[in-house]
Amino acid sequence: MDKPTLKQLIDQAAGRQAADMVIKNAKIVDVYNGRIIEGTLAIGNGRFLGISDDYLAPKVIDARGQYVVPGLIDPHIHIESANVSPAVFGSLVTPHGTTTILADPHEIVNVAGMRGLNTWSHLPKRQHLISSTPCPRVCLLLIQTSKHLVL
């Protein structure tokens, strides 16, 4: 992040500059402290700035008591079992709140061989669903030592 953007976010979070948008009358899920906060959430440059009824913004959304939840992370998924591309998978799960998955590529290799791993490793970095984990050690070991690996 460049310095001007960081300065703007700090000024917006401190209330010295208007936020880009506020969501008022929201039930904000605080996953760090395991609680729900009722109030106004300020957003600037696509980032949460803070929670306070004092924030001002040109765009105001009245949540009318609805929940605001951060994007959910699925830490263990076998995406290859869905039999769809990661982009299609992402378009199906993001409406339900999942924004990130961690998928182990060795399962991709089990299903689609080295061609599948190669395809997986060349996917665009930003899709509907951000997904990737480094190839685990067991996968690298299999690739390097197996004489029976079907490619």
PDB file of C-alpha atoms in Angstrom:
ATOM      1  CA  MET A   1       0.000   0.000   0.000  1.00  0.00           C
ATOM      2  CA  ASP A   2       1.373   3.398  -0.910  1.00  0.00           C
ATOM      3  CA  LYS A   3       1.754   6.202   1.658  1.00  0.00           C
ATOM      4  CA  PRO A   4      -1.058   8.448   0.347  1.00  0.00           C
ATOM      5  CA  THR A   5      -3.562   5.558   0.542  1.00  0.00           C
ATOM      6  CA  LEU A   6      -2.377   4.643   4.043  1.00  0.00           C
ATOM      7  CA  LYS A   7      -2.676   8.284   5.164  1.00  0.00           C
ATOM      8  CA  GLN A   8      -6.192   8.478   3.740  1.00  0.00           C
ATOM      9  CA  LEU A   9      -7.237   5.290   5.562  1.00  0.00           C
ATOM     10  CA  ILE A  10      -5.780   6.559   8.834  1.00  0.00           C
ATOM     11  CA  ASP A  11      -7.571   9.907   8.442  1.00  0.00           C
ATOM     12  CA  GLN A  12     -10.839   8.151   7.606  1.00  0.00           C
ATOM     13  CA  ALA A  13     -10.511   5.731  10.526  1.00  0.00           C
ATOM     14  CA  ALA A  14      -9.786   8.648  12.891  1.00  0.00           C
ATOM     15  CA  GLY A  15     -12.836  10.531  11.592  1.00  0.00           C
ATOM     16  CA  ARG A  16     -10.768  13.440  10.212  1.00  0.00           C
ATOM     17  CA  GLN A  17     -11.971  12.593   6.715  1.00  0.00           C
ATOM     18  CA  ALA A  18     -15.302  11.121   5.622  1.00  0.00           C
ATOM     19  CA  ALA A  19     -15.400   7.391   5.032  1.00  0.00           C
ATOM     20  CA  ASP A  20     -16.379   6.123   1.581  1.00  0.00           C
ATOM     21  CA  MET A  21     -19.419   4.337   2.979  1.00  0.00           C
ATOM     22  CA  VAL A  22     -21.071   3.531   6.298  1.00  0.00           C
ATOM     23  CA  ILE A  23     -23.406   0.674   7.130  1.00  0.00           C
ATOM     24  CA  LYS A  24     -25.626   1.820   9.980  1.00  0.00           C
ATOM     25  CA  ASN A  25     -27.956  -0.176  12.254  1.00  0.00           C
ATOM     26  CA  ALA A  26     -25.878  -3.303  11.674  1.00  0.00           C
ATOM     27  CA  LYS A  27     -25.134  -6.325  13.827  1.00  0.00           C
ATOM     28  CA  ILE A  28     -21.408  -6.657  13.240  1.00  0.00           C
ATOM     29  CA  VAL A  29     -19.911 -10.070  13.909  1.00  0.00           C
ATOM     30  CA  ASP A  30     -16.594  -9.638  15.761  1.00  0.00           C
ATOM     31  CA  VAL A  31     -14.884 -12.971  15.101  1.00  0.00           C
ATOM     32  CA  TYR A  32     -11.800 -12.023  17.134  1.00  0.00           C
ATOM     33  CA  ASN A  33     -13.663 -11.440  20.380  1.00  0.00           C
ATOM     34  CA  GLY A  34     -16.606 -13.762  19.757  1.00  0.00           C
ATOM     35  CA  ARG A  35     -19.303 -11.119  20.073  1.00  0.00           C
ATOM     36  CA  ILE A  36     -21.850  -9.158  18.081  1.00  0.00           C
ATOM     37  CA  ILE A  37     -21.644  -5.377  18.093  1.00  0.00           C
ATOM     38  CA  GLU A  38     -24.658  -3.296  17.148  1.00  0.00           C
ATOM     39  CA  GLY A  39     -23.642  -0.068  15.458  1.00  0.00           C
ATOM     40  CA  THR A  40     -22.284   1.663  12.398  1.00  0.00           C
ATOM     41  CA  LEU A  41     -19.439   0.219  10.363  1.00  0.00           C
ATOM     42  CA  ALA A  42     -17.252   2.559   8.292  1.00  0.00           C
ATOM     43  CA  ILE A  43     -15.568   1.435   5.077  1.00  0.00           C
ATOM     44  CA  GLY A  44     -12.794   3.206   3.174  1.00  0.00           C
ATOM     45  CA  ASN A  45     -11.005   2.045   0.050  1.00  0.00           C
ATOM     46  CA  GLY A  46     -12.641  -1.381   0.412  1.00  0.00           C
ATOM     47  CA  ARG A  47     -11.401  -1.856   3.993  1.00  0.00           C
ATOM     48  CA  PHE A  48     -13.126  -1.799   7.354  1.00  0.00           C
ATOM     49  CA  LEU A  49     -12.151   1.400   9.155  1.00  0.00           C
ATOM     50  CA  GLY A  50     -13.938   1.057  12.455  1.00  0.00           C
ATOM     51  CA  ILE A  51     -17.212   0.897  14.323  1.00  0.00           C
ATOM     52  CA  SER A  52     -18.736   4.117  15.610  1.00  0.00           C
ATOM     53  CA  ASP A  53     -21.978   6.013  15.176  1.00  0.00           C
ATOM     54  CA  ASP A  54     -19.858   9.164  14.606  1.00  0.00           C
ATOM     55  CA  TYR A  55     -18.581   8.178  11.148  1.00  0.00           C
ATOM     56  CA  LEU A  56     -19.818  10.211   8.165  1.00  0.00           C
ATOM     57  CA  ALA A  57     -19.861   9.142   4.518  1.00  0.00           C
ATOM     58  CA  PRO A  58     -21.527  10.148   1.250  1.00  0.00           C
ATOM     59  CA  LYS A  59     -22.951   6.644   0.887  1.00  0.00           C
ATOM     60  CA  VAL A  60     -25.051   5.311   3.758  1.00  0.00           C
ATOM     61  CA  ILE A  61     -26.626   1.861   3.878  1.00  0.00           C
ATOM     62  CA  ASP A  62     -29.222   1.068   6.525  1.00  0.00           C
ATOM     63  CA  ALA A  63     -28.728  -2.591   7.448  1.00  0.00           C
ATOM     64  CA  ARG A  64     -31.974  -2.563   9.491  1.00  0.00           C
ATOM     65  CA  GLY A  65     -30.544  -5.035  12.000  1.00  0.00           C
ATOM     66  CA  GLN A  66     -29.000  -7.415   9.474  1.00  0.00           C
ATOM     67  CA  TYR A  67     -25.658  -9.057  10.188  1.00  0.00           C
ATOM     68  CA  VAL A  68     -22.352  -7.924   8.717  1.00  0.00           C
ATOM     69  CA  VAL A  69     -19.885 -10.808   8.659  1.00  0.00           C
ATOM     70  CA  PRO A  70     -16.283 -10.892   7.456  1.00  0.00           C
ATOM     71  CA  GLY A  71     -15.506 -13.225   4.565  1.00  0.00           C
ATOM     72  CA  LEU A  72     -15.401 -16.839   5.694  1.00  0.00           C
ATOM     73  CA  ILE A  73     -12.346 -19.046   5.173  1.00  0.00           C
ATOM     74  CA  ASP A  74     -12.757 -22.753   4.529  1.00  0.00           C
ATOM     75  CA  PRO A  75      -9.425 -24.140   5.772  1.00  0.00           C
ATOM     76  CA  HIS A  76      -9.818 -27.665   4.363  1.00  0.00           C
ATOM     77  CA  ILE A  77     -11.690 -28.462   1.190  1.00  0.00           C
ATOM     78  CA  HIS A  78     -11.346 -31.041  -1.544  1.00  0.00           C
ATOM     79  CA  ILE A  79     -12.273 -28.807  -4.451  1.00  0.00           C
ATOM     80  CA  GLU A  80     -11.491 -31.514  -6.984  1.00  0.00           C
ATOM     81  CA  SER A  81     -14.449 -33.510  -5.663  1.00  0.00           C
ATOM     82  CA  ALA A  82     -16.782 -30.752  -6.844  1.00  0.00           C
ATOM     83  CA  ASN A  83     -15.895 -31.580 -10.470  1.00  0.00           C
ATOM     84  CA  VAL A  84     -16.007 -27.907 -11.464  1.00  0.00           C
ATOM     85  CA  SER A  85     -13.293 -25.336 -12.043  1.00  0.00           C
ATOM     86  CA  PRO A  86     -12.166 -23.147  -9.133  1.00  0.00           C
ATOM     87  CA  ALA A  87     -13.842 -20.143 -10.811  1.00  0.00           C
ATOM     88  CA  VAL A  88     -17.193 -21.957 -10.974  1.00  0.00           C
ATOM     89  CA  PHE A  89     -16.743 -23.292  -7.434  1.00  0.00           C
ATOM     90  CA  GLY A  90     -16.037 -19.754  -6.242  1.00  0.00           C
ATOM     91  CA  SER A  91     -19.117 -18.351  -7.944  1.00  0.00           C
ATOM     92  CA  LEU A  92     -21.204 -20.957  -6.109  1.00  0.00           C
ATOM     93  CA  VAL A  93     -19.806 -20.497  -2.577  1.00  0.00           C
ATOM     94  CA  THR A  94     -19.144 -16.743  -2.397  1.00  0.00           C
ATOM     95  CA  PRO A  95     -22.856 -15.849  -2.218  1.00  0.00           C
ATOM     96  CA  HIS A  96     -22.907 -17.884   1.012  1.00  0.00           C
ATOM     97  CA  GLY A  97     -20.000 -15.955   2.555  1.00  0.00           C
ATOM     98  CA  THR A  98     -16.954 -18.075   1.715  1.00  0.00           C
ATOM     99  CA  THR A  99     -14.286 -15.825   0.243  1.00  0.00           C
ATOM    100  CA  THR A 100     -11.198 -17.988   0.688  1.00  0.00           C
ATOM    101  CA  ILE A 101     -10.432 -21.684   0.548  1.00  0.00           C
ATOM    102  CA  LEU A 102      -7.289 -23.625   1.296  1.00  0.00           C
ATOM    103  CA  ALA A 103      -7.140 -26.576  -1.053  1.00  0.00           C
ATOM    104  CA  ASP A 104      -4.290 -29.051  -0.940  1.00  0.00           C
ATOM    105  CA  PRO A 105      -2.962 -29.572  -4.460  1.00  0.00           C
ATOM    106  CA  HIS A 106      -1.927 -33.172  -3.794  1.00  0.00           C
ATOM    107  CA  GLU A 107      -5.611 -34.050  -4.066  1.00  0.00           C
ATOM    108  CA  ILE A 108      -5.690 -32.306  -7.426  1.00  0.00           C
ATOM    109  CA  VAL A 109      -2.803 -34.544  -8.500  1.00  0.00           C
ATOM    110  CA  ASN A 110      -4.673 -37.630  -7.268  1.00  0.00           C
ATOM    111  CA  VAL A 111      -7.609 -36.779  -9.512  1.00  0.00           C
ATOM    112  CA  ALA A 112      -6.059 -35.032 -12.515  1.00  0.00           C
ATOM    113  CA  GLY A 113      -2.363 -35.945 -12.438  1.00  0.00           C
ATOM    114  CA  MET A 114       0.444 -33.536 -13.193  1.00  0.00           C
ATOM    115  CA  ARG A 115      -1.656 -31.793 -15.828  1.00  0.00           C
ATOM    116  CA  GLY A 116      -4.127 -30.898 -13.073  1.00  0.00           C
ATOM    117  CA  LEU A 117      -1.383 -29.565 -10.796  1.00  0.00           C
ATOM    118  CA  ASN A 118       0.063 -27.530 -13.652  1.00  0.00           C
ATOM    119  CA  THR A 119      -3.357 -26.064 -14.442  1.00  0.00           C
ATOM    120  CA  TRP A 120      -3.966 -25.315 -10.741  1.00  0.00           C
ATOM    121  CA  SER A 121      -0.623 -23.547 -10.346  1.00  0.00           C
ATOM    122  CA  HIS A 122      -1.334 -21.265 -13.325  1.00  0.00           C
ATOM    123  CA  LEU A 123      -4.767 -20.081 -12.224  1.00  0.00           C
ATOM    124  CA  PRO A 124      -5.278 -16.312 -11.970  1.00  0.00           C
ATOM    125  CA  LYS A 125      -4.362 -14.988  -8.528  1.00  0.00           C
ATOM    126  CA  ARG A 126      -7.744 -13.260  -8.067  1.00  0.00           C
ATOM    127  CA  GLN A 127     -10.923 -15.028  -9.053  1.00  0.00           C
ATOM    128  CA  HIS A 128     -14.350 -15.231  -7.478  1.00  0.00           C
ATOM    129  CA  LEU A 129     -12.591 -17.353  -4.893  1.00  0.00           C
ATOM    130  CA  ILE A 130      -9.036 -16.841  -3.768  1.00  0.00           C
ATOM    131  CA  SER A 131      -7.671 -20.347  -3.483  1.00  0.00           C
ATOM    132  CA  SER A 132      -4.307 -21.918  -3.157  1.00  0.00           C
ATOM    133  CA  THR A 133      -1.861 -23.458  -0.781  1.00  0.00           C
ATOM    134  CA  PRO A 134       1.726 -24.274  -1.509  1.00  0.00           C
ATOM    135  CA  CYS A 135       2.303 -27.805  -2.705  1.00  0.00           C
ATOM    136  CA  PRO A 136       2.797 -29.797   0.496  1.00  0.00           C
ATOM    137  CA  ARG A 137       5.992 -31.679   1.156  1.00  0.00           C
ATOM    138  CA  VAL A 138       4.305 -35.040   0.599  1.00  0.00           C
ATOM    139  CA  CYS A 139       3.236 -33.912  -2.887  1.00  0.00           C
ATOM    140  CA  LEU A 140       6.753 -32.779  -3.784  1.00  0.00           C
ATOM    141  CA  LEU A 141       8.185 -36.013  -2.445  1.00  0.00           C
ATOM    142  CA  LEU A 142       5.774 -38.054  -4.584  1.00  0.00           C
ATOM    143  CA  ILE A 143       6.554 -36.003  -7.664  1.00  0.00           C
ATOM    144  CA  GLN A 144      10.314 -36.311  -7.157  1.00  0.00           C
ATOM    145  CA  THR A 145      10.581 -39.970  -6.161  1.00  0.00           C
ATOM    146  CA  SER A 146       7.665 -41.950  -7.579  1.00  0.00           C
ATOM    147  CA  LYS A 147       8.432 -44.071 -10.601  1.00  0.00           C
ATOM    148  CA  HIS A 148       4.777 -45.012 -10.885  1.00  0.00           C
ATOM    149  CA  LEU A 149       3.247 -41.539 -10.933  1.00  0.00           C
ATOM    150  CA  VAL A 150       0.760 -41.325 -13.799  1.00  0.00           C
ATOM    151  CA  LEU A 151       1.294 -38.082 -15.668  1.00  0.00           C
TER     152      LEU A 151
END
